[in-house]
CSV table of C-alpha atoms and ligand atoms in Angstrom, one decimal:
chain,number,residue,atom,x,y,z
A,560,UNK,CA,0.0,0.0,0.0
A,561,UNK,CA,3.0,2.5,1.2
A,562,UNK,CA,4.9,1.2,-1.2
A,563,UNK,CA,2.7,2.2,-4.2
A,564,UNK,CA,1.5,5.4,-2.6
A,565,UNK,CA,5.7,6.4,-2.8
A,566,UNK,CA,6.0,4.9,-6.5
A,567,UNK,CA,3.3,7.7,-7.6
A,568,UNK,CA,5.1,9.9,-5.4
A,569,UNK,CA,8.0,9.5,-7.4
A,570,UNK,CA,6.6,9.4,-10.6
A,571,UNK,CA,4.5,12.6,-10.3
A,572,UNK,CA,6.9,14.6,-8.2
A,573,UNK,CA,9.9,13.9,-11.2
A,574,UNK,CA,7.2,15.2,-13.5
A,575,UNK,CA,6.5,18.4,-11.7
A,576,UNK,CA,10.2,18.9,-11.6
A,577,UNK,CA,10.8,18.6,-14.7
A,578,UNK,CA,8.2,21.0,-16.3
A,579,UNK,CA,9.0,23.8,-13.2
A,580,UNK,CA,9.7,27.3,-15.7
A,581,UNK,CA,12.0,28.8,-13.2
A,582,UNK,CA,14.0,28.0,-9.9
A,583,UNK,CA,11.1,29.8,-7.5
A,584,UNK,CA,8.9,26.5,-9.0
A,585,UNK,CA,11.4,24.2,-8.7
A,586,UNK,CA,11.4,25.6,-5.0
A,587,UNK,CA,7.9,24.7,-4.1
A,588,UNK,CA,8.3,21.0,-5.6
A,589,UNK,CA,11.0,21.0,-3.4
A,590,UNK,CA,9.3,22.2,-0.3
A,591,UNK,CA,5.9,19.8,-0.8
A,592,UNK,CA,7.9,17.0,-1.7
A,593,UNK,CA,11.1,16.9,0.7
A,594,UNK,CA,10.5,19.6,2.7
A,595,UNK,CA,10.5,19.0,6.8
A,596,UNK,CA,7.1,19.9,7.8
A,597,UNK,CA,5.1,19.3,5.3
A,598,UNK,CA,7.1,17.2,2.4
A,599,UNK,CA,4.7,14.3,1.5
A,600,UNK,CA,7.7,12.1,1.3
A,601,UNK,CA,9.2,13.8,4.9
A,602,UNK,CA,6.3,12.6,5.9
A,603,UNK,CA,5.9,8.7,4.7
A,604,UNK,CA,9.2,8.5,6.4
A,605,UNK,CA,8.1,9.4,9.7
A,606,UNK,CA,4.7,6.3,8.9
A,607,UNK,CA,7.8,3.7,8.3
A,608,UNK,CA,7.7,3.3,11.9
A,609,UNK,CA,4.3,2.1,12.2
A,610,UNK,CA,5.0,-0.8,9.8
A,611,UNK,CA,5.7,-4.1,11.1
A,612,UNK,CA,10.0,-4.5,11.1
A,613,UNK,CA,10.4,-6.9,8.4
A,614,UNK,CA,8.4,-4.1,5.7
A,615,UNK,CA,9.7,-1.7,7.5
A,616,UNK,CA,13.1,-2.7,5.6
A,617,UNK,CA,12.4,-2.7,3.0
A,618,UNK,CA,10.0,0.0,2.5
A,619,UNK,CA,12.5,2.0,4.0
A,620,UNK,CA,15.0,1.5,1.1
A,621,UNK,CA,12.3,2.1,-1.2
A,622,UNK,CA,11.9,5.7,0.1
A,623,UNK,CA,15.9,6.4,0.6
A,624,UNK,CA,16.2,5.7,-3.2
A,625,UNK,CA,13.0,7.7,-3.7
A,626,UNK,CA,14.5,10.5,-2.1
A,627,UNK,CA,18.3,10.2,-3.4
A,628,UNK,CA,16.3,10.2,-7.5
A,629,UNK,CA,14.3,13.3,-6.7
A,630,UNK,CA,17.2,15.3,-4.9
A,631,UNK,CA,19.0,14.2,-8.4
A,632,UNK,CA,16.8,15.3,-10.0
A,633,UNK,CA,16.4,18.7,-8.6
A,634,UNK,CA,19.8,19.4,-8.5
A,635,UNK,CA,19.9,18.8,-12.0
A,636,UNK,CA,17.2,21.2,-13.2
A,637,UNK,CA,18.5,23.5,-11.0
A,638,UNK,CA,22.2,23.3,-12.5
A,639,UNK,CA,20.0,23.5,-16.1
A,640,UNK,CA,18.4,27.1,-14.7
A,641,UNK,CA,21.8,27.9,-13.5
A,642,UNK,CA,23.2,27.2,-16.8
A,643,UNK,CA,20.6,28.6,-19.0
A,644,UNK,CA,20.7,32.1,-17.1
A,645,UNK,CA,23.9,32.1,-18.0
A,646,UNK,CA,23.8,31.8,-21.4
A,647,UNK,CA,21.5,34.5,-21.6
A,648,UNK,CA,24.0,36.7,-19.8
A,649,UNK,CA,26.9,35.7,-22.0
A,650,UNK,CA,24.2,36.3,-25.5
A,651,UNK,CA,23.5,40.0,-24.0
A,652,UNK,CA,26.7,40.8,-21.5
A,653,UNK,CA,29.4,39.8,-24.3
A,654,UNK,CA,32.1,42.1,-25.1
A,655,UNK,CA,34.4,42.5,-28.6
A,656,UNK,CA,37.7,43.1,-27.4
A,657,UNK,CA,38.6,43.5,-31.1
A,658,UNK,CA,36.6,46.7,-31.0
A,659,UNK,CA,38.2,50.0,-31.7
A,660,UNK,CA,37.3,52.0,-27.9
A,661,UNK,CA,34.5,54.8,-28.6
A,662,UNK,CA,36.9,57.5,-27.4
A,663,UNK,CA,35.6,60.8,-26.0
A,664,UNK,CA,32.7,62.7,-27.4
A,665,UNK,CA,33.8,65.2,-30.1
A,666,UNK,CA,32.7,68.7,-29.1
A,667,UNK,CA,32.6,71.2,-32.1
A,668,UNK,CA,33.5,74.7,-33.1
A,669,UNK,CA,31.8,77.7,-31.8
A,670,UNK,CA,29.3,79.3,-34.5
A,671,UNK,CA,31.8,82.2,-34.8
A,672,UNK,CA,34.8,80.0,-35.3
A,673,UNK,CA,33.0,78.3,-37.9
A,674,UNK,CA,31.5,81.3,-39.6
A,675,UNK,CA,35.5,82.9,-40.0
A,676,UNK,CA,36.5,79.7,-41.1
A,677,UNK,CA,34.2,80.3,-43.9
A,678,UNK,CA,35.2,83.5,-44.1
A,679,UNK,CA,38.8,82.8,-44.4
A,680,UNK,CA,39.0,80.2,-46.8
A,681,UNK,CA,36.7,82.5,-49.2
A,682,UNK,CA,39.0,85.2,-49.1
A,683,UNK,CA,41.7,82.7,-49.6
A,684,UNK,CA,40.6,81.6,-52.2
A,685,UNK,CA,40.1,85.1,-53.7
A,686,UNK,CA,43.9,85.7,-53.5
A,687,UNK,CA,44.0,87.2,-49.8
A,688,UNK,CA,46.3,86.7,-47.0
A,689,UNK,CA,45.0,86.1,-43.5
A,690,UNK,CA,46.7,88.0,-41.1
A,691,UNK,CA,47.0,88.4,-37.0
A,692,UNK,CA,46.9,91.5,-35.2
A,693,UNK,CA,47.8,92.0,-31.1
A,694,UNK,CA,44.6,92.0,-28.8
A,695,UNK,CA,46.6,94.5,-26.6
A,696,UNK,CA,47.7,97.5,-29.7
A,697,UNK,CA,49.4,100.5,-29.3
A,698,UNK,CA,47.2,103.9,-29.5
A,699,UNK,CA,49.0,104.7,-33.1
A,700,UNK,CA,47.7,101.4,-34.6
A,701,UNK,CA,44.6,101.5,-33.4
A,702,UNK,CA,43.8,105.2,-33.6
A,703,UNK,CA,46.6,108.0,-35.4
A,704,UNK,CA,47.9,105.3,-38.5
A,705,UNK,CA,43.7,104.9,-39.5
A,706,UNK,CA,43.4,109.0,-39.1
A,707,UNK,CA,41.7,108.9,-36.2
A,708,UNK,CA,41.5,112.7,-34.5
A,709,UNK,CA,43.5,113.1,-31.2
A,710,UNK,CA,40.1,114.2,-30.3
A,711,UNK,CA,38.0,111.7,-31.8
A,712,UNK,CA,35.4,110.5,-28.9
A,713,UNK,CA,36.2,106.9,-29.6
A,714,UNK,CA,39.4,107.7,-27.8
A,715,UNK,CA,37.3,108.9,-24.6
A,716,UNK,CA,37.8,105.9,-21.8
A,717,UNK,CA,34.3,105.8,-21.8
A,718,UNK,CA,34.4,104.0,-25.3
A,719,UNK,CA,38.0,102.3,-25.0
A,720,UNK,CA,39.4,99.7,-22.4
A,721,UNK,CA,42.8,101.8,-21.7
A,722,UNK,CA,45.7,99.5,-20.0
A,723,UNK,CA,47.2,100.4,-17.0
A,724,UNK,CA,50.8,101.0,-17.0
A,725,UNK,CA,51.4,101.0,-20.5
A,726,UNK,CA,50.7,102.9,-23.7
A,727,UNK,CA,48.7,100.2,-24.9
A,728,UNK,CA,44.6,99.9,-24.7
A,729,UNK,CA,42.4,96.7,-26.0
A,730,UNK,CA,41.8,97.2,-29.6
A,731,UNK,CA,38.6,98.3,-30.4
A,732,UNK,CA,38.4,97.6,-34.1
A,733,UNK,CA,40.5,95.3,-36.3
A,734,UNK,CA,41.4,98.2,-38.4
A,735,UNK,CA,44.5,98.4,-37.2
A,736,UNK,CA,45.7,94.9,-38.9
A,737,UNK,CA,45.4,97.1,-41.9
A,738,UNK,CA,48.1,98.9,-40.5
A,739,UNK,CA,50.2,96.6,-39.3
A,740,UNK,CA,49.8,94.5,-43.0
A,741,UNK,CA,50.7,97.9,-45.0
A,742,UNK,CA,54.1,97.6,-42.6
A,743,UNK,CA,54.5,94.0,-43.3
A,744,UNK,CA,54.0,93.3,-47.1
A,745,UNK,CA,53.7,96.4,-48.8
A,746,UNK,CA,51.8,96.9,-52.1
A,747,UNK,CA,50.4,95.7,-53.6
A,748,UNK,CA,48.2,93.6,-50.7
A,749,UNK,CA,45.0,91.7,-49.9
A,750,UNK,CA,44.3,90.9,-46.5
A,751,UNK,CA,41.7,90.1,-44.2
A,752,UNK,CA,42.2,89.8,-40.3
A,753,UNK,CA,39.4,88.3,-37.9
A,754,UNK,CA,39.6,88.7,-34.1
A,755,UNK,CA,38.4,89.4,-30.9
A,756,UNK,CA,37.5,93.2,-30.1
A,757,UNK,CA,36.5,95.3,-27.1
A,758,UNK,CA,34.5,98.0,-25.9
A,759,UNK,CA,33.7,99.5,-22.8
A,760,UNK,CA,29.9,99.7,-23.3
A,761,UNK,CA,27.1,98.8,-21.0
A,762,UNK,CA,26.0,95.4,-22.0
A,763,UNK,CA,22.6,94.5,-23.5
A,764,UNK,CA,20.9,92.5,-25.8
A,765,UNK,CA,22.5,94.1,-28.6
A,766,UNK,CA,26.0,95.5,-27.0
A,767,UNK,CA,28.6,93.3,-25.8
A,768,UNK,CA,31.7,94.8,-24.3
A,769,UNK,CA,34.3,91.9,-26.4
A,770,UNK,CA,32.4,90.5,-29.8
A,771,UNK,CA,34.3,89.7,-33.4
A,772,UNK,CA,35.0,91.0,-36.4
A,773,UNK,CA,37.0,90.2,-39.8
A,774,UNK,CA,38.8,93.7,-41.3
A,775,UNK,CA,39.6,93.1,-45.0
A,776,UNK,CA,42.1,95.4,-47.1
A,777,UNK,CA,42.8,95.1,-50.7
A,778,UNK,CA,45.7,97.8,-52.5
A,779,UNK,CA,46.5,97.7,-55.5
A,780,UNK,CA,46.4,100.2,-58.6
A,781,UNK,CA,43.3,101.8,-59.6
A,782,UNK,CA,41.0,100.0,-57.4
A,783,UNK,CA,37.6,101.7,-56.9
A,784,UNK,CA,34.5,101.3,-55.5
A,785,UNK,CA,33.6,98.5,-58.1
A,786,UNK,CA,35.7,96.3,-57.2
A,787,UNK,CA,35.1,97.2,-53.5
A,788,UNK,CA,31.4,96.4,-54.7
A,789,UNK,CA,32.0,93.0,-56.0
A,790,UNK,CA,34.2,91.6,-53.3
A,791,UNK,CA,31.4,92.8,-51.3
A,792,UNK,CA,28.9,90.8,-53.2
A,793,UNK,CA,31.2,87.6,-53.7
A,794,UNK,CA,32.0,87.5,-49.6
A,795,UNK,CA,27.8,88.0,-48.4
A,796,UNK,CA,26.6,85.4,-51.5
A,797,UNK,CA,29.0,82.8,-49.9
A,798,UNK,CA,28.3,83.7,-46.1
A,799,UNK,CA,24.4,83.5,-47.0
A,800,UNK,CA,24.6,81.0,-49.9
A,801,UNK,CA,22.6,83.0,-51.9
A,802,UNK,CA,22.3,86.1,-54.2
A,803,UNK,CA,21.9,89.5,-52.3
A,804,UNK,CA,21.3,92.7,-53.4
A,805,UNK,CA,23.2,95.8,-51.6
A,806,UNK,CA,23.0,99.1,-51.0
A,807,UNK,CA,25.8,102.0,-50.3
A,808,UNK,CA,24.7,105.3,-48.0
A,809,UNK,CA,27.2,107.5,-46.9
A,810,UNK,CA,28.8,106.3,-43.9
A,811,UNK,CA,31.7,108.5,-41.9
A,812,UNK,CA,35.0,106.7,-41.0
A,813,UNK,CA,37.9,108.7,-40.5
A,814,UNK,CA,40.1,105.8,-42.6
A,815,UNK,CA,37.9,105.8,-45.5
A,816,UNK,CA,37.5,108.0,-48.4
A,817,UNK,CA,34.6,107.6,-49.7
A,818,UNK,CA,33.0,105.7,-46.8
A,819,UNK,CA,30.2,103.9,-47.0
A,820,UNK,CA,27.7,102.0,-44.8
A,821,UNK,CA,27.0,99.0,-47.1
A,822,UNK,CA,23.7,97.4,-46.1
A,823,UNK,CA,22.2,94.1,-47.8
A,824,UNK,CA,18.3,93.6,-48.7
A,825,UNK,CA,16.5,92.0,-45.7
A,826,UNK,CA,16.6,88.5,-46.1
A,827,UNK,CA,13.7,87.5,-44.1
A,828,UNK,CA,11.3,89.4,-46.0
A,829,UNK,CA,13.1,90.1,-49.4
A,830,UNK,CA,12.9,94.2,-49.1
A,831,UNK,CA,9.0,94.2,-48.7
A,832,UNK,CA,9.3,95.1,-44.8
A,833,UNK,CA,9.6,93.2,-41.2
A,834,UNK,CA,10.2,93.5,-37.5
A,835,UNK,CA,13.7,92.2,-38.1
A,836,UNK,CA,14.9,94.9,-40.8
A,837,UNK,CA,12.3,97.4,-38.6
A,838,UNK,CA,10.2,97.8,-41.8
A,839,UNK,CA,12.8,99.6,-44.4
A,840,UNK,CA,13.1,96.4,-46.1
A,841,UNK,CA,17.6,96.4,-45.5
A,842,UNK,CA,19.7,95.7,-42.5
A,843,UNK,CA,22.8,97.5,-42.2
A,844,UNK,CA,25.7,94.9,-42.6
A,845,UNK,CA,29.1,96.5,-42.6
A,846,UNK,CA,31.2,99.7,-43.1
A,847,UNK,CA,33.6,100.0,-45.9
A,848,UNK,CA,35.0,102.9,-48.3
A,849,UNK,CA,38.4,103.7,-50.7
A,850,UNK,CA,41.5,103.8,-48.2
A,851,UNK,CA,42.2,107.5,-47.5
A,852,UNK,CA,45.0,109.3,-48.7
A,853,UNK,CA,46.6,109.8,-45.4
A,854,UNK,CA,46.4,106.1,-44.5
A,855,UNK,CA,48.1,104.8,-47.4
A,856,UNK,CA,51.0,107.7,-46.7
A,857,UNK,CA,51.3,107.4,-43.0
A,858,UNK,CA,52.6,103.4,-43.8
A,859,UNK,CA,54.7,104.9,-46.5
A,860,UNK,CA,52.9,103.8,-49.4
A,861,UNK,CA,52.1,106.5,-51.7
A,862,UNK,CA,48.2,107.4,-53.0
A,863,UNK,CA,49.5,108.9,-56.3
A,864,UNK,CA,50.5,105.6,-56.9
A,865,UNK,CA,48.6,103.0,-55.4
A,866,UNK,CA,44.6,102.7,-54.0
A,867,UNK,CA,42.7,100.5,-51.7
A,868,UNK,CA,39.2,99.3,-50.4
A,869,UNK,CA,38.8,98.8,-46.7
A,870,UNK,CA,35.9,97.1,-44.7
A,871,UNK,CA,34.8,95.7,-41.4
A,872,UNK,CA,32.3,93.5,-40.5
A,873,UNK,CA,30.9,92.0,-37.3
A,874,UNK,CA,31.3,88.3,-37.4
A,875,UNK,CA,28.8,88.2,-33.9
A,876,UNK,CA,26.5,90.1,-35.8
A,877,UNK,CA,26.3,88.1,-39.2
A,878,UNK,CA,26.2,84.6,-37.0
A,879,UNK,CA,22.9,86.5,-34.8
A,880,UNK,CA,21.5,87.2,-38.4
A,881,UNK,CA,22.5,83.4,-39.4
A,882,UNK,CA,20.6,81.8,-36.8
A,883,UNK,CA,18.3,84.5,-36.2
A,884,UNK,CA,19.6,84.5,-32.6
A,885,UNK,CA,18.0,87.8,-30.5
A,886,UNK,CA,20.7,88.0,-27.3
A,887,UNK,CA,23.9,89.0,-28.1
A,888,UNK,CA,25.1,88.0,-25.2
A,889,UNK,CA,24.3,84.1,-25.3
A,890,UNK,CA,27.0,83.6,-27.9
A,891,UNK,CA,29.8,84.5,-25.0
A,892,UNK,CA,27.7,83.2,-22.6
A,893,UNK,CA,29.3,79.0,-22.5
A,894,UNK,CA,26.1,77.5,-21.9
A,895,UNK,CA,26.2,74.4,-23.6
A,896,UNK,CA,22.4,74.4,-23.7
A,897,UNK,CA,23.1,77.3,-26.0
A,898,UNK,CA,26.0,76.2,-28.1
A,899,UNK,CA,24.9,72.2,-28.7
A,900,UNK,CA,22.9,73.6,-31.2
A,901,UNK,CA,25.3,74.8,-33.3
B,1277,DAH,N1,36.4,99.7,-37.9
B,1277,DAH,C1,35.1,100.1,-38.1
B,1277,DAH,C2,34.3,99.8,-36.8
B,1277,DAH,O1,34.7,99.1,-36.0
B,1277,DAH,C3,34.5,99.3,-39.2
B,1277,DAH,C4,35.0,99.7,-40.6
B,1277,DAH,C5,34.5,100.7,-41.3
B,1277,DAH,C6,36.2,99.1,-41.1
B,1277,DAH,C7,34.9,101.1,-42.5
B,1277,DAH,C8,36.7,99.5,-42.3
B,1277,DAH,C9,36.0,100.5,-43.0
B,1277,DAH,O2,37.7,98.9,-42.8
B,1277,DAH,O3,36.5,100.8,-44.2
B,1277,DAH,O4,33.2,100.2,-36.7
């Protein structure tokens, strides 16, 4: 009677083993089977004693070998759990050694940067030399060699960042790279210099006390205000990849002669008005004229023989126009929130 009663023990118990889906099943087989309280074979071990001694024998064996097949057999499915999560580790966790590493993220160029790249490598490839002037210039570069006034109010401290215990003052133009490249190579020339310049002005969304610009100088003989014109044209075409129409107005600059204030055809509304070129339909883009008689001289070139155009442009400006970006003062601001977009 025992005995058969353990036989179908056996038999079902192996089967519930071996369909168990995970090791928490495997564990309740394990507790209702061979567990101490309340294991159904625990517990026809303990009626063994109530059989007469000579079935209690062998009974007994029958229910030791019982129990030895099913802890077998448990330990095996568990070792086949065991072996199976691991295998699914090894499918997901694996690594290629061969693998090149990923290295550190790349960061990128600040819009500026990359708009003067542009810049330079057009004019380079217009026959120009790019040239580097001091941050830190002397008052003659940056004011008496462009035929500034002694007076001029762009002198006054109030307008220019004066250094302390020298004769120097932070540049507040790159004008005076012109200077320094008449010194250097002479004419005939083409130039253009892009840097950092400074102001003492009360910052806003439109004012920055240090911003950019990119000076260009061209002398050669009889150059006039055409070809001025089409350099012009040829530089804004390839920093807005597309045709734009200019204008020239009269524009005072003590270097120049004529001087102009060149300014390009909105090119958010085409000319026909907008908040952006404040409804005349152009937005003033840079300053730029025929290189004044006096310039030329005071680096020792001389105007009866040779001319020049000059012009400056903001390089913060035309990258706020390029993005249409309305704070000036986000583009020195090194928030990345600002400059990942870029
Ligand atoms: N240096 C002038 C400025 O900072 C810009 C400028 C005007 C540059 C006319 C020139 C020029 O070369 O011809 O406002």
């Amino acid at each position: 009677m025992l005995e058969q009663s353990i036989q179908e023990l056996e038999s079902s118990s192996l089967a519930r083993i071996a369909s168990a889906r995970s090791l928490e099943e495997l564990e309740v087989v394990r507790v209702s089977v061979l567990g101490r309280k309340e294991g159904a074979l625990t517990h026809m071990m303990k009626e063994l004693g109530k059989l007469p001694p000579e079935e209690r024998k062998s009974t007994g064996k029958l229910v030791n070998a019982a129990k030895q097949k099913l802890e077998e057999a448990l330990a095996a499915r568990e070792k086949q759990f065991a072996d199976d999560t691991l295998r699914a580790r090894l499918d997901t966790e694996w690594i290629d050694l061969t693998l090149p590493a990923p290295g550190p993220r790349r960061g990128h160029l600040h819009p500026i940067t990359q708009i003067q790249q542009e810049l330079e490598d057009l004019f380079v490839s217009l026959g120009f030399a790019v040239l580097d002037g001091p941050e830190a210039e002397t008052e003659y570069h940056n004011f008496d060699a462009l035929n500034i006034p002694a007076t001029h109010p762009a002198r006054d401290a109030q307008d220019t960042f004066w250094l302390e215990g020298s004769n120097l003052l932070l540049r507040t133009h790159t004008s005076p790279v012109q200077v320094r490249g008449m010194e250097k190579l002479g004419p005939p020339l083409r130039i253009v210099a892009p840097g950092r310049v400074f102001r003492n002005e009360s910052v806003d969304a439109s004012h920055e006390h240090t911003f950019y610009q990119i000076e260009g100088m061209m002398v050669d003989r009889d150059v006039s205000v055409a070809h001025l014109l089409y350099f012009m044209k040829v530089m804004l075409a390839g920093v807005f990849q597309r045709e734009v129409s200019v204008r020239l107005r009269p524009g005072y600059f003590p270097f120049v002669e004529p001087g102009f204030e060149l300014d390009i055809q909105c090119l958010l509304c085409g000319g026909s008005g907008c908040p952006v070129c404040k409804q005349s339909g152009w937005v003033e883009q840079l300053g730029c004229g025929l290189v004044h008689p006096n310039v030329l001289r005071m680096s020792g070139i001389d105007p009866e023989e040779w001319s020049g155009f000059a012009f400056g442009l903001g390089l913060t400006r035309l990258v706020m126009m390029r993005y249409g970006i309305d704070d000036i003062r986000h583009l020195q601001g090194g928030d990345l929130r600002f400059l990942e977009q870029f």
